[in-house]
Amino acid sequence: FEHQSPHFEKAILTGSPRASFWGNLGHEIFKKEIQNIKSKFGSYILFPTNFATYNSFLGERRYTKHLENFSYYRDAGFQDLIDREQRKYEMQMMKFVTESVVEICTKLKKSVIIRPHPGEDVNTWRKIRNKMPSEIRQKLHVLREGDVTPWILAADLVVQRGCTTGLEAILSHVPVVSYVLEPWEKQDPKRSFVDENTVSVKTVAELLSFISN
C-alpha cells in the first residue's frame, strides 16, 4: 500500500478479521460445512498450492505485464523474482506435489484434495489430474470451492510450502508438513515463517514416511 497509494497515512492497520476464525471459533462457525465436507470426501490430505508466478491464471505474458503496472515490481520486486528464479522453483514444487499425490493415492490409499491458490490457473491442475489413471482420479480431487477455512479444519493433514494456509492450520491445531525443496534459501524470506515452525520434508519419500508414521 505504501508503494501504491500517496494517501497511505490515512490507512489503519487492524489485522485480519479472517484470523478470528482460526481455531475453536472456526470449528463452531463452520461446523455444518465441515460435516458436509467430511461426509462427501471422508478422510483426506489437503494440498493448498501457492504457485501463482509459474501457474498464473493470467498466463506468463499477461502476468508479467500485470506486474509492470505496480511500482513495487517496477522498482525492485520483479528483479527479485528473477533473481530467486521463482518460476523455476514453483515449477519444481508443482512437480513435487504431482508426484506426491500419486504416491499417496496409490501406496497409502489415502484421498487427496488439491486446492489451488486464487491466483493460479485451476485448469492446469485439472488437466494434470485428468491424465492420471482412474484409480488415482477416484482418490484425487482438484477443488476451489468457498472459503478455505472449513477445508483446512476438515483435513487430517495440510501439506504446504510458505503459504498462509499453513499458518492457519497451525493456529487451528491441524497437523502441517512443509515441503522445502533446494535451493529454498532463494525464496521469499517472508514465506519462511510457517516452514520454520513445522515439520519439513525435501523428498516425496520423506513425505510418505511422515504420513505413514
XYZ file of C-alpha atoms in Angstrom:
213
model
C 0.000 0.000 0.000
C 2.849 2.358 0.748
C 4.182 1.807 -2.773
C 0.784 2.236 -4.429
C -1.015 4.993 -2.555
C 0.056 8.545 -1.723
C -2.625 8.502 0.990
C -1.307 5.504 2.898
C -1.095 7.560 6.100
C -4.906 7.521 6.192
C -4.994 3.715 6.367
C -5.399 1.963 9.704
C -3.740 -1.407 10.242
C -6.241 -3.585 12.108
C -5.076 -7.114 11.359
C -7.022 -9.800 9.510
C -10.664 -10.405 10.518
C -10.414 -13.892 8.971
C -7.837 -14.852 11.578
C -10.599 -14.741 14.199
C -11.987 -17.949 12.694
C -8.711 -19.854 13.020
C -9.120 -22.353 15.839
C -12.070 -23.212 18.064
C -14.332 -20.431 16.768
C -13.833 -21.662 13.216
C -14.860 -25.184 14.208
C -18.075 -23.741 15.623
C -18.845 -21.284 12.811
C -18.084 -23.767 10.021
C -19.490 -26.818 11.801
C -22.056 -27.577 9.096
C -19.581 -27.041 6.234
C -17.009 -29.286 7.923
C -19.590 -32.032 8.376
C -20.662 -31.772 4.727
C -17.061 -31.925 3.514
C -16.251 -34.963 5.654
C -19.463 -36.658 4.592
C -18.595 -36.182 0.905
C -14.809 -36.761 0.934
C -14.149 -38.669 4.150
C -10.591 -38.633 5.466
C -8.214 -36.640 3.235
C -4.909 -34.798 2.988
C -5.091 -31.192 1.807
C -2.521 -29.658 -0.557
C -3.179 -25.895 -0.749
C -0.858 -24.762 -3.537
C 0.637 -21.311 -3.958
C 2.273 -21.187 -7.399
C 0.751 -18.049 -8.923
C 4.044 -16.961 -10.519
C 4.506 -20.137 -12.577
C 0.845 -21.131 -12.872
C -0.848 -17.728 -13.027
C -4.410 -17.665 -14.335
C -3.260 -14.734 -16.472
C -0.637 -16.751 -18.325
C 3.062 -15.846 -18.387
C 2.874 -12.847 -20.738
C -0.151 -11.182 -19.132
C 1.234 -11.910 -15.650
C 4.495 -10.127 -16.481
C 2.553 -7.165 -17.870
C 0.387 -7.169 -14.758
C 3.464 -6.887 -12.517
C 4.769 -3.975 -14.538
C 1.684 -1.969 -13.513
C 2.833 -1.941 -9.884
C 5.589 0.417 -8.814
C 6.977 -2.095 -6.284
C 7.674 -4.616 -9.019
C 8.899 -1.958 -11.450
C 11.371 -0.712 -8.843
C 12.806 -3.911 -7.391
C 10.290 -6.685 -6.834
C 10.244 -8.070 -10.371
C 14.020 -8.313 -10.481
C 13.832 -10.054 -7.107
C 11.522 -12.687 -8.607
C 14.026 -13.187 -11.420
C 16.995 -13.393 -9.053
C 15.236 -16.014 -6.941
C 14.253 -17.984 -10.058
C 10.739 -18.043 -8.687
C 9.132 -19.512 -11.808
C 11.655 -22.346 -11.962
C 11.245 -23.107 -8.271
C 7.452 -23.136 -8.461
C 7.681 -25.489 -11.442
C 9.757 -27.850 -9.285
C 7.207 -27.587 -6.472
C 4.331 -28.390 -8.833
C 6.236 -31.475 -9.934
C 6.792 -32.416 -6.278
C 3.084 -32.064 -5.476
C 2.095 -34.080 -8.544
C 4.463 -36.919 -7.687
C 3.430 -36.810 -4.023
C -0.300 -37.123 -4.613
C 0.245 -40.060 -6.980
C 2.274 -41.890 -4.323
C -0.184 -41.042 -1.540
C -3.187 -42.236 -3.542
C -1.537 -45.464 -4.745
C 0.765 -46.603 -1.953
C -1.016 -45.181 1.101
C -4.555 -45.473 -0.336
C -5.453 -42.051 1.055
C -7.623 -39.383 -0.552
C -6.083 -36.049 -1.519
C -7.564 -32.639 -2.248
C -5.505 -30.105 -4.192
C -6.751 -26.564 -3.625
C -5.028 -24.087 -5.971
C -4.348 -20.508 -4.883
C -6.887 -17.934 -6.216
C -4.113 -16.518 -8.406
C -3.454 -19.890 -10.032
C -4.998 -21.449 -13.108
C -7.081 -24.250 -11.620
C -7.464 -25.827 -15.059
C -3.738 -26.645 -15.112
C -4.247 -28.917 -12.109
C -7.409 -30.408 -13.573
C -5.535 -31.313 -16.755
C -2.785 -32.961 -14.686
C -5.390 -34.967 -12.773
C -7.242 -35.977 -15.951
C -4.076 -37.603 -17.333
C -3.787 -39.888 -14.317
C -5.154 -43.460 -14.141
C -8.757 -43.831 -12.989
C -7.776 -45.473 -9.686
C -5.853 -42.296 -8.763
C -8.560 -39.927 -10.023
C -11.041 -41.639 -7.716
C -8.994 -40.524 -4.717
C -7.670 -37.202 -6.048
C -9.799 -34.058 -6.221
C -8.948 -30.595 -7.526
C -11.281 -28.125 -5.867
C -11.505 -24.418 -5.110
C -14.923 -24.023 -3.540
C -15.889 -21.442 -0.923
C -13.699 -20.320 1.972
C -10.556 -22.376 2.552
C -11.038 -22.482 6.347
C -13.543 -25.385 6.582
C -11.410 -27.394 4.144
C -8.416 -26.952 6.442
C -10.427 -27.803 9.553
C -11.842 -30.952 7.930
C -8.416 -32.217 6.783
C -6.301 -34.868 8.502
C -3.130 -33.107 7.357
C -2.143 -29.967 5.447
C 0.874 -30.223 3.137
C 2.118 -26.818 2.018
C 5.040 -24.536 1.181
C 5.256 -20.986 2.559
C 1.500 -20.407 2.425
C -0.846 -18.542 4.769
C -2.971 -21.684 4.892
C -0.086 -23.338 6.742
C -0.205 -20.673 9.436
C -3.984 -21.021 9.612
C -3.674 -24.788 10.052
C -1.074 -24.395 12.813
C -3.273 -21.986 14.758
C -6.280 -24.267 14.171
C -4.382 -27.287 15.596
C -4.414 -29.154 12.288
C -1.172 -31.103 11.559
C 1.049 -29.395 8.976
C 4.075 -30.517 6.989
C 6.105 -28.247 4.687
C 7.973 -29.322 1.578
C 11.170 -27.264 1.438
C 12.985 -28.082 -1.776
C 16.517 -26.969 -2.563
C 17.574 -24.235 -3.027
C 14.901 -22.972 -0.612
C 17.157 -20.166 0.674
C 16.493 -18.288 -2.574
C 12.824 -17.988 -1.784
C 10.977 -15.047 -0.294
C 12.040 -14.896 3.388
C 8.557 -13.624 4.308
C 7.266 -17.087 3.407
C 9.691 -18.993 5.581
C 7.909 -18.463 8.909
C 5.457 -21.355 8.502
C 8.108 -23.678 7.112
C 10.414 -22.983 10.051
C 7.665 -23.832 12.544
C 6.509 -27.127 11.058
C 7.969 -30.485 10.157
C 9.690 -30.097 6.780
C 10.493 -32.640 4.077
C 12.691 -32.418 0.990
C 11.627 -35.520 -0.924
C 8.480 -37.441 -1.750
C 9.887 -40.421 0.176
C 10.294 -38.284 3.305
C 6.712 -37.047 2.957
C 5.333 -40.579 2.618
C 7.356 -41.691 5.625
C 5.979 -38.810 7.696
C 2.388 -39.579 6.723
C 2.821 -43.314 7.355
C 4.274 -42.765 10.812
